[in-house]
Amino acid sequence: KVGPSPAWLSERVTAAGARSINNVVDVTNYVMFLLGQPLHAFDLDTLKGADGQAHIIVRPAHEGEAFTTLDGEARRLSADMTVIATPERAVALAGVMGGLETEVNADTTDILLEAATFSPSHTSRTSRSLGLISESSLRYERGVDAAPIAENVALAAALMAEVAGGEVCEGVIDQWPLVTLPHELEFRINRFTALAGADIPQSFIKETLERLGCTVRQAEASVTPALESLTVTAPTFRPDLEREIDLFEEVLRVYGMDRIPPTLPGGRGRVGCRTQREHAIEIVHASLRASGLNEAMTYSFAEPSDLDRLRMAHDGLGLAVELVNPLNAEQSHMRQSIIPGLLRSVAHNQNHAVRNIQLYEIGAVFMGTEGKKKPKEKTRVAGVLAGSMADATWNSKPEPFDFFDGKGVIENLCRELAIPKLRFKAFGAQDAPHLQPGRGAEVLSGGTSLGWVGELHPLAIAAFEAQAPVTAFELDMSALVKAGRPARDFTDIAVFPAVCVDVAFVVDENVTHERMMQCLASAGGSLLEQASLFDVYRDEARVGTGKKSLAYSLVYRAPDRTLTGAEVEAAHERIISKVMGATGAQVRA
């Protein structure tokens, strides 16, 4: 009689995480949770064919075969899947889920109880292809012990008779009469001690293996000296214990790797040192931490729509690399940029009331190439700045991070790497759609592109459910390493006095500070030690429409003498003449 389960059975099945259905199905679930053996109960009458007899077989599914599972979903099967079937139709997905037509219900009076071991690969392929993960499929994917199946199914039949009444028919039908035999392995104590690097007592080894279900005895003296070797019989429920090294691993796992004393490997003439790349990566870590950023580690898997949501152009990023067997639909591709993962971290922190967020990550991005099997991997360093540097205080208000904060982080980084000729080239309106117009730039060392920095577009930030503004950067690690100088240039401390002169130029709005600095450095020669912008002024009445005033402080110094007034005046006039000729500037009185 199929009906509700007794309280003890229902409570135990519920506590294990399953829903109580009826007394017959609950018994199969209870035995599965208790012993690790998935079972399936069929309504026997639904399996009978035209001859009035019930037959089941295990076969590959037919290509395109229709099948409705217990959850009521109609599914199309493929030829690489395995089904349990009658001669006429499929009645269950082998190792995954039963069929709706043969389920046990209140009218069921006769039960066919099926227990099996199925190929882990076939079960995994069936469940993953259909997106149908069940308690049974998870166990079959990991491997089910074939030795105690007869005992397990007998226990299930006895429980069914106890909670549902009826009689258990005599005998079983077994289509796999071979007996699963346990592995017998030799455990060499001396070999274990040499590999482990610790003298672990033999009594501990023996006790540990026995607690794990193994049978341990002294090896025969004719094979190996008795005190140096053990014969270990691994239980059938541990199919992973196939080699001697597997037993070593089990003992070390229980003993604790933290208890193994560290030692240096032996050898002569071995001198180790970091490569230039490794040294540069350490500098990058140290510089970004010094700038206030915390290291993050995000997934290398990405959603297919990440770049489109970020509004980032696909040019130069290669083809998307799609995973054959992804963990889920949201992580079905390998990332082409680190920024989407960091933006998700920003959103997560903001959702938990963390306002000031400064993160960076050094990781790989993946670029596919048409006609090639393996994608290219490039190491990038990326960072995001959201919120402000500090919280508000009684006498100051926090300033939100902007483009210049990101630019400052990169300047500090490049200074530590001794990268020469660092400059920032402003992006045009269509050059970087993922950045706000006028608030992004390409990072260059001479003519070599290192990456980009800028304030992310509000629509890109909103697509990842974060709050604007967010400043970000992404640099190519290989380009940083190649541009950096392992040995720095240095100069002696100046002993001769400097001459400081201020000058203001009135220029058109489209003349950039970068262009002005190029002209100053070119014209100043060896006498111009430093040029720094200290004021930007706009006033239509005093400066003119479409004009701005850029005021610079110029420092002149000679390394070997005190400059005369005539030398400074000549150098200053040369600079003014060069800037005026190159930019159309006028000196503001």
Coordinates of C-alpha atoms in Angstrom, one line a residue:
K1 CA 0.0 0.0 0.0
V2 CA 1.6 3.2 -1.2
G3 CA 1.0 6.1 1.2
P4 CA 2.6 8.6 3.6
S5 CA 5.8 7.5 5.2
P6 CA 6.0 6.9 9.0
A7 CA 7.3 9.9 10.9
W8 CA 10.8 8.5 11.5
L9 CA 11.3 7.9 7.8
S10 CA 9.9 11.2 6.7
E11 CA 11.9 13.1 9.2
R12 CA 15.2 11.4 8.3
V13 CA 14.7 11.9 4.5
T14 CA 13.7 15.6 5.1
A15 CA 16.7 16.1 7.4
A16 CA 19.0 14.8 4.6
G17 CA 17.7 17.4 2.2
A18 CA 15.0 15.6 0.2
R19 CA 11.3 16.0 0.0
S20 CA 9.1 13.3 1.5
I21 CA 7.0 11.8 -1.3
N22 CA 5.6 8.4 -0.2
N23 CA 6.7 5.4 1.7
V24 CA 8.2 3.6 -1.3
V25 CA 10.1 6.5 -2.8
D26 CA 11.3 7.6 0.7
V27 CA 12.8 4.2 1.3
T28 CA 14.9 4.5 -1.9
N29 CA 16.1 8.0 -0.9
Y30 CA 16.8 6.9 2.7
V31 CA 19.0 4.0 1.5
M32 CA 20.8 6.3 -0.9
F33 CA 21.6 8.8 1.8
L34 CA 22.5 6.0 4.2
L35 CA 24.7 3.8 2.1
G36 CA 25.4 5.9 -1.0
Q37 CA 23.6 3.5 -3.4
P38 CA 21.0 5.2 -5.7
L39 CA 17.9 3.0 -6.2
H40 CA 14.8 3.4 -8.4
A41 CA 11.3 2.0 -7.8
F42 CA 9.2 1.3 -10.9
D43 CA 5.5 0.7 -11.0
L44 CA 5.7 -2.9 -12.3
D45 CA 2.4 -2.8 -14.2
T46 CA 3.6 0.2 -16.3
L47 CA 6.5 -1.9 -17.6
K48 CA 4.4 -4.7 -19.0
G49 CA 4.3 -5.1 -22.8
A50 CA 1.8 -6.7 -25.1
D51 CA 2.7 -10.2 -23.8
G52 CA 1.8 -9.2 -20.3
Q53 CA 5.4 -9.6 -19.1
A54 CA 7.7 -6.8 -17.8
H55 CA 11.1 -6.4 -19.4
I56 CA 13.7 -3.7 -18.8
I57 CA 17.0 -3.3 -20.6
V58 CA 19.8 -0.7 -20.6
R59 CA 20.7 0.8 -24.0
P60 CA 21.8 4.0 -25.7
A61 CA 19.1 6.5 -26.3
H62 CA 17.9 7.0 -29.9
E63 CA 18.8 10.3 -31.5
G64 CA 16.0 12.7 -30.9
E65 CA 14.0 10.3 -28.7
A66 CA 11.3 12.0 -26.6
F67 CA 11.2 11.3 -22.9
T68 CA 9.4 12.9 -19.9
T69 CA 11.2 12.8 -16.6
L70 CA 9.7 12.7 -13.1
D71 CA 9.8 16.5 -12.9
G72 CA 7.3 16.7 -15.7
E73 CA 9.8 18.1 -18.3
A74 CA 9.7 16.8 -21.8
R75 CA 13.2 16.2 -23.1
R76 CA 14.9 15.3 -26.3
L77 CA 17.7 12.7 -25.9
S78 CA 20.8 12.1 -28.0
A79 CA 22.6 8.9 -28.9
D80 CA 25.4 9.5 -26.4
M81 CA 23.0 9.2 -23.4
T82 CA 22.0 6.0 -21.6
V83 CA 18.5 5.0 -20.8
I84 CA 16.7 2.1 -19.0
A85 CA 13.9 1.0 -21.3
T86 CA 11.3 -1.6 -22.1
P87 CA 11.5 -3.1 -25.6
E88 CA 9.0 -0.4 -26.7
R89 CA 10.2 2.9 -24.9
A90 CA 12.6 4.5 -22.5
V91 CA 11.4 4.5 -18.8
A92 CA 14.4 6.2 -17.0
L93 CA 17.5 8.2 -17.7
A94 CA 20.2 5.7 -16.4
G95 CA 21.7 7.0 -13.2
V96 CA 19.9 10.4 -13.4
M97 CA 16.1 10.4 -13.1
G98 CA 13.1 8.1 -13.6
G99 CA 10.3 8.7 -16.1
L100 CA 6.9 10.2 -15.4
E101 CA 5.0 7.2 -16.9
T102 CA 6.4 4.6 -14.6
E103 CA 6.5 6.5 -11.3
V104 CA 5.1 5.0 -8.1
N105 CA 1.7 6.5 -7.2
A106 CA -1.2 5.8 -4.9
D107 CA -2.6 3.2 -7.2
T108 CA 0.7 1.2 -7.4
T109 CA 0.5 -2.3 -6.0
D110 CA 3.6 -4.0 -7.5
I111 CA 7.1 -2.6 -7.4
L112 CA 10.2 -3.4 -9.5
L113 CA 13.2 -2.3 -7.5
E114 CA 16.3 -1.5 -9.6
A115 CA 19.9 -1.0 -8.3
A116 CA 23.0 -0.6 -10.5
T117 CA 26.4 1.0 -11.1
F118 CA 26.6 3.1 -14.2
S119 CA 29.6 4.5 -16.0
P120 CA 30.6 7.8 -14.4
S121 CA 31.4 9.4 -17.7
H122 CA 28.1 8.4 -19.4
T123 CA 26.1 9.6 -16.3
S124 CA 27.9 12.9 -16.2
R125 CA 27.5 13.4 -20.0
T126 CA 23.7 12.7 -19.8
S127 CA 23.1 15.0 -16.7
R128 CA 25.2 17.8 -18.0
S129 CA 23.8 17.8 -21.5
L130 CA 20.3 18.0 -20.2
G131 CA 21.1 20.4 -17.4
L132 CA 19.6 17.9 -15.0
I133 CA 21.7 17.3 -11.8
S134 CA 20.2 14.9 -9.3
E135 CA 21.3 13.2 -6.1
S136 CA 21.7 10.0 -8.0
S137 CA 23.8 11.5 -10.9
L138 CA 26.1 13.2 -8.4
R139 CA 26.9 9.9 -6.7
Y140 CA 27.3 8.0 -10.0
E141 CA 29.7 10.7 -11.3
R142 CA 31.9 10.0 -8.3
G143 CA 31.6 6.3 -8.5
V144 CA 29.3 3.8 -6.6
D145 CA 30.8 0.8 -4.8
A146 CA 29.6 -2.3 -6.8
A147 CA 30.5 -4.8 -4.1
P148 CA 27.5 -4.4 -1.6
I149 CA 24.7 -3.8 -4.1
A150 CA 23.0 -7.1 -3.3
E151 CA 23.0 -6.2 0.4
N152 CA 21.8 -2.7 -0.2
V153 CA 18.9 -3.7 -2.4
A154 CA 17.9 -6.4 0.1
L155 CA 17.8 -3.8 2.8
A156 CA 15.7 -1.5 0.7
A157 CA 13.2 -4.3 -0.1
A158 CA 12.9 -5.2 3.6
L159 CA 12.2 -1.6 4.5
M160 CA 9.6 -1.3 1.9
A161 CA 7.8 -4.4 3.2
E162 CA 8.0 -2.9 6.7
V163 CA 6.6 0.5 5.9
A164 CA 4.3 -0.3 2.9
G165 CA 3.3 -3.9 3.5
G166 CA 3.3 -6.6 0.8
E167 CA 5.8 -9.4 0.2
V168 CA 9.3 -9.4 -1.2
C169 CA 9.6 -11.8 -4.1
E170 CA 12.3 -14.4 -3.7
G171 CA 15.6 -14.0 -5.6
V172 CA 17.2 -11.2 -7.7
I173 CA 18.0 -10.7 -11.3
D174 CA 21.8 -9.9 -11.6
Q175 CA 23.1 -8.9 -15.0
W176 CA 26.7 -8.3 -13.7
P177 CA 27.8 -11.4 -11.9
L178 CA 31.5 -10.4 -11.7
V179 CA 32.6 -9.7 -8.1
T180 CA 34.4 -6.4 -7.4
L181 CA 37.7 -7.3 -5.8
P182 CA 39.6 -4.9 -3.5
H183 CA 43.1 -3.6 -4.4
E184 CA 46.0 -5.1 -2.5
L185 CA 49.0 -2.7 -2.3
E186 CA 52.5 -2.7 -0.8
F187 CA 53.3 0.2 1.6
R188 CA 57.0 0.6 1.9
I189 CA 57.9 2.4 5.1
N190 CA 61.4 3.5 4.0
R191 CA 60.0 4.9 0.7
F192 CA 57.2 6.7 2.5
T193 CA 59.7 8.3 5.0
A194 CA 61.9 9.5 2.1
L195 CA 59.0 11.1 0.2
A196 CA 57.3 12.6 3.2
G197 CA 60.4 14.1 4.7
A198 CA 59.3 13.1 8.2
D199 CA 59.8 10.0 10.4
I200 CA 56.1 9.1 11.1
P201 CA 55.7 6.1 13.4
Q202 CA 54.7 2.8 11.9
S203 CA 52.0 2.4 14.5
F204 CA 50.4 5.7 13.4
I205 CA 50.5 4.6 9.7
K206 CA 48.8 1.3 10.5
E207 CA 46.2 2.8 12.7
T208 CA 45.4 5.6 10.2
L209 CA 44.9 3.1 7.3
E210 CA 42.7 0.9 9.4
R211 CA 40.5 3.8 10.4
L212 CA 40.1 4.6 6.7
G213 CA 38.7 1.1 6.1
C214 CA 41.8 -0.6 4.9
T215 CA 43.1 -4.0 6.1
V216 CA 46.7 -3.8 7.1
R217 CA 49.2 -6.7 7.8
Q218 CA 52.9 -7.1 7.8
A219 CA 54.4 -8.0 4.4
E220 CA 56.0 -11.4 3.9
A221 CA 59.7 -11.4 4.7
S222 CA 60.5 -12.9 1.4
V223 CA 59.3 -9.8 -0.4
T224 CA 60.6 -7.0 1.8
P225 CA 62.0 -7.0 5.3
A226 CA 58.9 -7.2 7.6
L227 CA 59.7 -4.0 9.5
E228 CA 59.9 -2.0 6.4
S229 CA 56.8 -3.0 4.4
L230 CA 53.1 -3.4 5.0
T231 CA 50.5 -5.1 2.8
V232 CA 47.4 -2.9 2.6
T233 CA 44.0 -4.0 1.2
A234 CA 42.0 -1.0 0.1
P235 CA 38.2 -1.2 0.6
T236 CA 36.0 -1.4 -2.5
F237 CA 34.3 1.9 -1.6
R238 CA 37.7 3.7 -2.2
P239 CA 38.4 3.1 -5.9
D240 CA 40.7 6.1 -5.8
L241 CA 43.3 4.0 -3.8
E242 CA 45.0 2.4 -6.8
R243 CA 48.7 3.0 -6.1
E244 CA 51.1 3.1 -3.2
I245 CA 51.4 6.8 -3.5
D246 CA 47.7 7.1 -2.9
L247 CA 48.1 5.5 0.5
F248 CA 51.0 7.9 1.2
E249 CA 48.7 10.8 0.5
E250 CA 46.0 9.5 2.9
V251 CA 48.4 9.1 5.8
L252 CA 49.9 12.5 5.2
R253 CA 46.5 14.1 5.0
V254 CA 45.5 12.7 8.4
Y255 CA 49.0 13.3 9.9
G256 CA 48.9 17.0 8.8
M257 CA 51.1 18.6 6.2
D258 CA 51.7 21.5 8.7
R259 CA 53.6 19.0 10.9
I260 CA 56.2 18.2 8.2
P261 CA 59.4 20.3 8.8
P262 CA 60.4 22.4 5.8
T263 CA 63.8 21.5 4.2
L264 CA 65.8 22.7 1.3
P265 CA 66.5 20.2 -1.5
G266 CA 70.0 18.9 -1.8
G267 CA 72.3 19.7 -4.6
R268 CA 75.5 21.5 -5.5
G269 CA 76.0 24.7 -7.4
R270 CA 72.3 25.6 -7.5
V271 CA 71.9 29.4 -7.2
G272 CA 68.3 30.6 -7.5
C273 CA 67.1 34.1 -8.4
R274 CA 64.0 35.8 -9.7
T275 CA 63.6 36.5 -13.3
Q276 CA 63.1 40.1 -14.5
R277 CA 59.4 39.4 -15.0
E278 CA 59.0 37.9 -11.5
H279 CA 60.9 40.9 -10.0
A280 CA 58.6 43.3 -12.0
I281 CA 55.5 41.6 -10.8
E282 CA 56.6 42.0 -7.2
I283 CA 57.2 45.7 -7.8
V284 CA 53.7 46.0 -9.3
H285 CA 52.2 44.3 -6.2
A286 CA 54.1 46.6 -3.8
S287 CA 53.4 49.8 -5.8
L288 CA 49.6 49.1 -6.0
R289 CA 49.4 48.2 -2.3
A290 CA 51.3 51.4 -1.5
S291 CA 48.8 53.4 -3.5
G292 CA 46.0 52.0 -1.3
L293 CA 44.7 49.2 -3.5
N294 CA 43.8 45.7 -2.2
E295 CA 44.5 42.6 -4.2
A296 CA 41.4 40.7 -5.5
M297 CA 41.0 37.3 -7.2
T298 CA 38.1 37.0 -9.5
Y299 CA 37.0 34.1 -11.8
S300 CA 38.7 33.5 -15.1
F301 CA 35.3 32.4 -16.4
A302 CA 33.0 35.1 -17.8
E303 CA 29.6 35.6 -19.2
P304 CA 29.4 35.8 -23.0
S305 CA 27.8 39.3 -22.7
D306 CA 30.5 40.8 -20.4
L307 CA 32.3 42.9 -23.0
D308 CA 29.0 44.2 -24.5
R309 CA 27.7 45.1 -21.1
L310 CA 31.0 46.9 -20.4
R311 CA 30.6 48.7 -23.8
M312 CA 34.2 47.7 -24.5
A313 CA 35.2 47.3 -28.2
H314 CA 36.2 43.8 -29.2
D315 CA 39.1 45.0 -31.4
G316 CA 42.4 43.6 -30.3
L317 CA 40.9 41.2 -27.8
G318 CA 40.8 38.1 -30.1
L319 CA 37.9 35.7 -30.4
A320 CA 35.9 34.6 -27.4
V321 CA 37.0 31.2 -26.0
E322 CA 33.9 29.1 -25.2
L323 CA 34.1 26.3 -22.7
V324 CA 33.0 22.9 -23.8
N325 CA 31.8 21.9 -20.3
P326 CA 31.1 25.1 -18.3
L327 CA 30.1 25.1 -14.6
N328 CA 27.0 27.1 -15.5
A329 CA 25.6 29.2 -18.3
E330 CA 26.8 32.4 -16.6
Q331 CA 30.4 31.3 -16.8
S332 CA 30.6 29.7 -20.2
H333 CA 33.5 31.7 -21.7
M334 CA 37.1 32.6 -20.7
R335 CA 37.5 36.3 -19.8
Q336 CA 38.9 38.8 -22.3
S337 CA 39.2 41.5 -19.7
I338 CA 39.6 41.6 -15.9
I339 CA 37.4 44.7 -15.4
P340 CA 34.0 42.9 -15.4
G341 CA 35.1 40.6 -12.6
L342 CA 36.3 43.6 -10.6
L343 CA 33.1 45.5 -11.2
R344 CA 31.1 42.6 -9.8
S345 CA 33.3 42.9 -6.7
V346 CA 32.6 46.6 -6.5
A347 CA 28.9 45.9 -6.7
H348 CA 29.1 43.2 -4.0
N349 CA 31.0 45.5 -1.7
Q350 CA 28.6 48.4 -2.3
N351 CA 25.6 46.2 -1.6
H352 CA 27.2 45.4 1.8
A353 CA 27.6 49.1 2.7
V354 CA 31.3 49.4 1.8
R355 CA 31.7 52.8 0.2
N356 CA 35.4 53.2 -0.4
I357 CA 36.7 50.4 -2.7
Q358 CA 40.1 50.1 -4.2
L359 CA 40.9 46.8 -5.8
Y360 CA 43.5 45.4 -8.2
E361 CA 44.2 42.0 -9.8
I362 CA 47.0 40.5 -11.8
G363 CA 45.7 37.7 -14.0
A364 CA 45.4 36.1 -17.4
V365 CA 43.0 37.0 -20.2
F366 CA 42.3 34.6 -23.1
M367 CA 42.3 35.4 -26.8
G368 CA 41.2 32.9 -29.4
T369 CA 42.5 32.9 -32.9
E370 CA 40.7 31.6 -36.0
G371 CA 42.0 28.2 -37.0
K372 CA 44.0 27.6 -33.9
K373 CA 43.0 25.1 -31.1
K374 CA 44.7 26.8 -28.2
P375 CA 44.0 30.4 -27.2
K376 CA 46.7 33.0 -26.3
E377 CA 47.0 33.9 -22.7
K378 CA 48.2 37.4 -21.7
T379 CA 48.8 38.6 -18.2
R380 CA 47.1 41.9 -17.4
V381 CA 47.1 44.1 -14.3
A382 CA 43.8 45.9 -13.7
G383 CA 42.3 48.0 -11.0
V384 CA 39.1 49.8 -9.9
L385 CA 38.6 52.8 -7.6
A386 CA 35.2 53.6 -6.3
G387 CA 34.1 56.0 -3.5
S388 CA 36.9 58.1 -2.1
M389 CA 40.3 57.8 -0.5
A390 CA 38.9 58.4 3.1
D391 CA 35.6 58.9 4.9
A392 CA 34.3 62.4 5.7
T393 CA 35.6 64.1 8.8
W394 CA 34.4 67.2 10.8
N395 CA 36.6 69.5 8.8
S396 CA 36.8 67.9 5.4
K397 CA 34.6 66.3 2.8
P398 CA 35.7 63.3 0.8
E399 CA 36.5 63.8 -2.8
P400 CA 35.3 61.0 -5.1
F401 CA 37.9 59.2 -7.2
D402 CA 38.3 60.5 -10.7
F403 CA 40.5 60.1 -13.7
F404 CA 43.5 61.8 -12.1
D405 CA 43.5 59.4 -9.1
G406 CA 43.8 56.5 -11.6
K407 CA 46.4 58.3 -13.5
G408 CA 48.4 58.9 -10.3
V409 CA 48.3 55.2 -9.4
I410 CA 49.8 54.4 -12.8
E411 CA 52.4 57.1 -12.6
N412 CA 53.5 55.7 -9.2
L413 CA 53.6 52.2 -10.7
C414 CA 55.7 53.3 -13.8
R415 CA 58.1 55.3 -11.6
E416 CA 58.8 52.2 -9.5
L417 CA 59.4 50.2 -12.7
A418 CA 61.6 53.0 -14.1
I419 CA 59.6 53.1 -17.3
P420 CA 60.8 56.0 -19.5
K421 CA 58.9 58.5 -21.6
L422 CA 55.6 57.9 -19.8
R423 CA 52.7 59.8 -21.3
F424 CA 48.9 59.8 -21.5
K425 CA 47.1 60.2 -24.8
A426 CA 43.5 61.4 -24.5
F427 CA 41.0 59.1 -26.2
G428 CA 38.7 60.5 -28.9
A429 CA 34.9 60.4 -28.5
Q430 CA 34.7 57.0 -30.2
D431 CA 38.0 55.5 -29.2
A432 CA 36.9 54.0 -25.9
P433 CA 33.1 53.7 -25.6
H434 CA 33.4 52.0 -22.2
L435 CA 34.9 55.2 -20.7
Q436 CA 33.2 58.6 -20.2
P437 CA 34.1 61.0 -23.1
G438 CA 37.0 63.2 -22.2
R439 CA 37.9 61.2 -19.1
G440 CA 40.0 58.4 -20.5
A441 CA 43.5 58.1 -21.9
E442 CA 45.8 55.5 -23.5
V443 CA 49.0 54.9 -21.4
L444 CA 52.1 55.0 -23.5
S445 CA 55.8 54.6 -23.0
G446 CA 57.3 56.4 -26.0
G447 CA 55.4 54.8 -28.9
T448 CA 54.5 51.6 -27.0
S449 CA 51.0 51.2 -25.7
L450 CA 50.8 49.9 -22.1
G451 CA 47.1 50.0 -21.6
W452 CA 44.4 52.5 -20.7
V453 CA 43.0 54.4 -17.7
G454 CA 39.8 56.4 -17.2
E455 CA 36.4 56.8 -15.6
L456 CA 34.0 54.0 -16.7
H457 CA 30.8 55.0 -18.5
P458 CA 27.8 55.2 -16.2
L459 CA 25.9 52.8 -18.4
A460 CA 28.7 50.2 -18.2
I461 CA 28.7 50.6 -14.4
A462 CA 24.9 50.2 -14.2
A463 CA 25.0 47.1 -16.3
F464 CA 27.0 45.4 -13.5
E465 CA 24.7 46.8 -10.8
A466 CA 27.4 49.0 -9.3
Q467 CA 27.2 52.7 -8.4
A468 CA 29.1 55.4 -10.3
P469 CA 31.6 56.9 -10.4
V470 CA 34.2 54.1 -10.9
T471 CA 37.7 54.8 -12.2
A472 CA 39.5 51.8 -13.8
F473 CA 42.7 50.9 -15.6
E474 CA 44.0 47.8 -17.4
L475 CA 47.7 47.4 -18.4
D476 CA 49.6 44.7 -20.3
M477 CA 52.1 43.1 -17.9
S478 CA 54.4 42.0 -20.7
A479 CA 54.6 45.6 -22.0
L480 CA 55.3 46.9 -18.5
V481 CA 58.1 44.4 -18.0
K482 CA 59.6 45.1 -21.5
A483 CA 59.5 48.9 -21.0
G484 CA 60.8 48.8 -17.4
R485 CA 64.5 49.3 -16.7
P486 CA 66.2 46.8 -14.4
A487 CA 68.9 49.3 -13.6
R488 CA 68.0 52.9 -12.8
D489 CA 69.8 56.1 -13.9
F490 CA 70.8 58.4 -11.1
T491 CA 72.3 61.8 -10.8
D492 CA 74.3 63.5 -8.0
I493 CA 72.6 65.9 -5.6
A494 CA 72.7 69.4 -7.1
V495 CA 75.3 71.6 -5.6
F496 CA 74.8 74.7 -7.7
P497 CA 71.8 77.0 -7.2
A498 CA 68.7 77.0 -9.4
V499 CA 66.9 79.9 -11.1
C500 CA 63.0 79.8 -11.0
V501 CA 61.0 81.7 -13.5
D502 CA 57.2 81.7 -13.9
V503 CA 55.5 82.2 -17.2
A504 CA 51.9 82.1 -18.4
F505 CA 50.8 81.2 -22.0
V506 CA 47.4 82.0 -23.5
V507 CA 46.5 79.1 -25.8
D508 CA 43.5 77.7 -27.6
E509 CA 41.3 75.3 -25.7
N510 CA 42.4 72.4 -27.9
V511 CA 46.0 72.8 -26.9
T512 CA 46.8 70.1 -24.2
H513 CA 49.1 70.3 -21.3
E514 CA 50.9 67.3 -22.7
R515 CA 51.7 69.3 -25.9
M516 CA 53.0 72.2 -23.9
M517 CA 55.3 70.0 -21.8
Q518 CA 56.7 68.4 -25.0
C519 CA 57.5 71.9 -26.3
L520 CA 59.1 73.0 -23.1
A521 CA 61.2 69.9 -22.7
S522 CA 62.4 70.1 -26.4
A523 CA 63.3 73.8 -26.2
G524 CA 64.7 73.8 -22.7
G525 CA 67.5 71.4 -23.4
S526 CA 69.9 70.5 -20.6
L527 CA 69.4 73.7 -18.6
L528 CA 65.7 73.2 -18.0
E529 CA 65.6 70.9 -14.9
Q530 CA 61.9 71.0 -14.2
A531 CA 58.6 72.4 -15.6
S532 CA 55.4 72.2 -13.7
L533 CA 51.9 73.5 -14.3
F534 CA 50.5 75.5 -11.3
D535 CA 47.5 77.4 -12.7
V536 CA 44.8 77.1 -15.4
Y537 CA 42.7 80.3 -15.9
R538 CA 39.7 81.0 -18.1
D539 CA 38.0 84.3 -18.5
E540 CA 36.4 85.5 -21.8
A541 CA 36.9 89.1 -20.9
R542 CA 40.6 88.9 -19.9
V543 CA 41.8 85.9 -21.8
G544 CA 39.5 85.6 -24.8
T545 CA 36.7 83.3 -26.1
G546 CA 37.9 79.8 -26.6
K547 CA 41.2 80.5 -24.9
K548 CA 42.8 79.4 -21.6
S549 CA 45.9 80.5 -19.6
L550 CA 48.4 77.9 -18.6
A551 CA 50.9 79.1 -16.0
Y552 CA 54.2 77.1 -15.6
S553 CA 57.0 77.3 -13.1
L554 CA 60.3 76.7 -14.9
V555 CA 63.5 75.7 -13.0
Y556 CA 66.8 76.3 -14.7
R557 CA 70.1 74.7 -13.4
A558 CA 73.5 73.7 -14.7
P559 CA 75.2 70.6 -13.1
D560 CA 78.7 72.1 -13.3
R561 CA 78.4 75.8 -12.7
T562 CA 76.2 78.7 -11.4
L563 CA 74.1 80.1 -14.3
T564 CA 74.5 83.7 -15.2
G565 CA 71.5 86.0 -15.8
A566 CA 72.3 86.1 -19.6
E567 CA 72.3 82.3 -19.8
V568 CA 68.9 82.0 -18.1
E569 CA 67.4 84.8 -20.2
A570 CA 68.7 83.2 -23.4
A571 CA 67.3 79.8 -22.5
H572 CA 64.0 81.4 -21.4
E573 CA 63.6 83.3 -24.6
R574 CA 64.3 80.2 -26.6
I575 CA 61.5 78.3 -24.8
I576 CA 59.0 81.1 -25.3
S577 CA 59.8 81.3 -29.0
K578 CA 59.5 77.5 -29.4
V579 CA 56.1 77.3 -27.6
M580 CA 54.7 80.3 -29.4
G581 CA 55.7 78.9 -32.8
A582 CA 54.5 75.3 -32.1
T583 CA 51.2 76.1 -30.4
G584 CA 50.3 79.6 -31.4
A585 CA 50.5 80.7 -27.7
Q586 CA 50.9 84.2 -26.5
V587 CA 52.7 85.2 -23.3
R588 CA 50.3 86.6 -20.8
A589 CA 51.5 89.8 -19.1

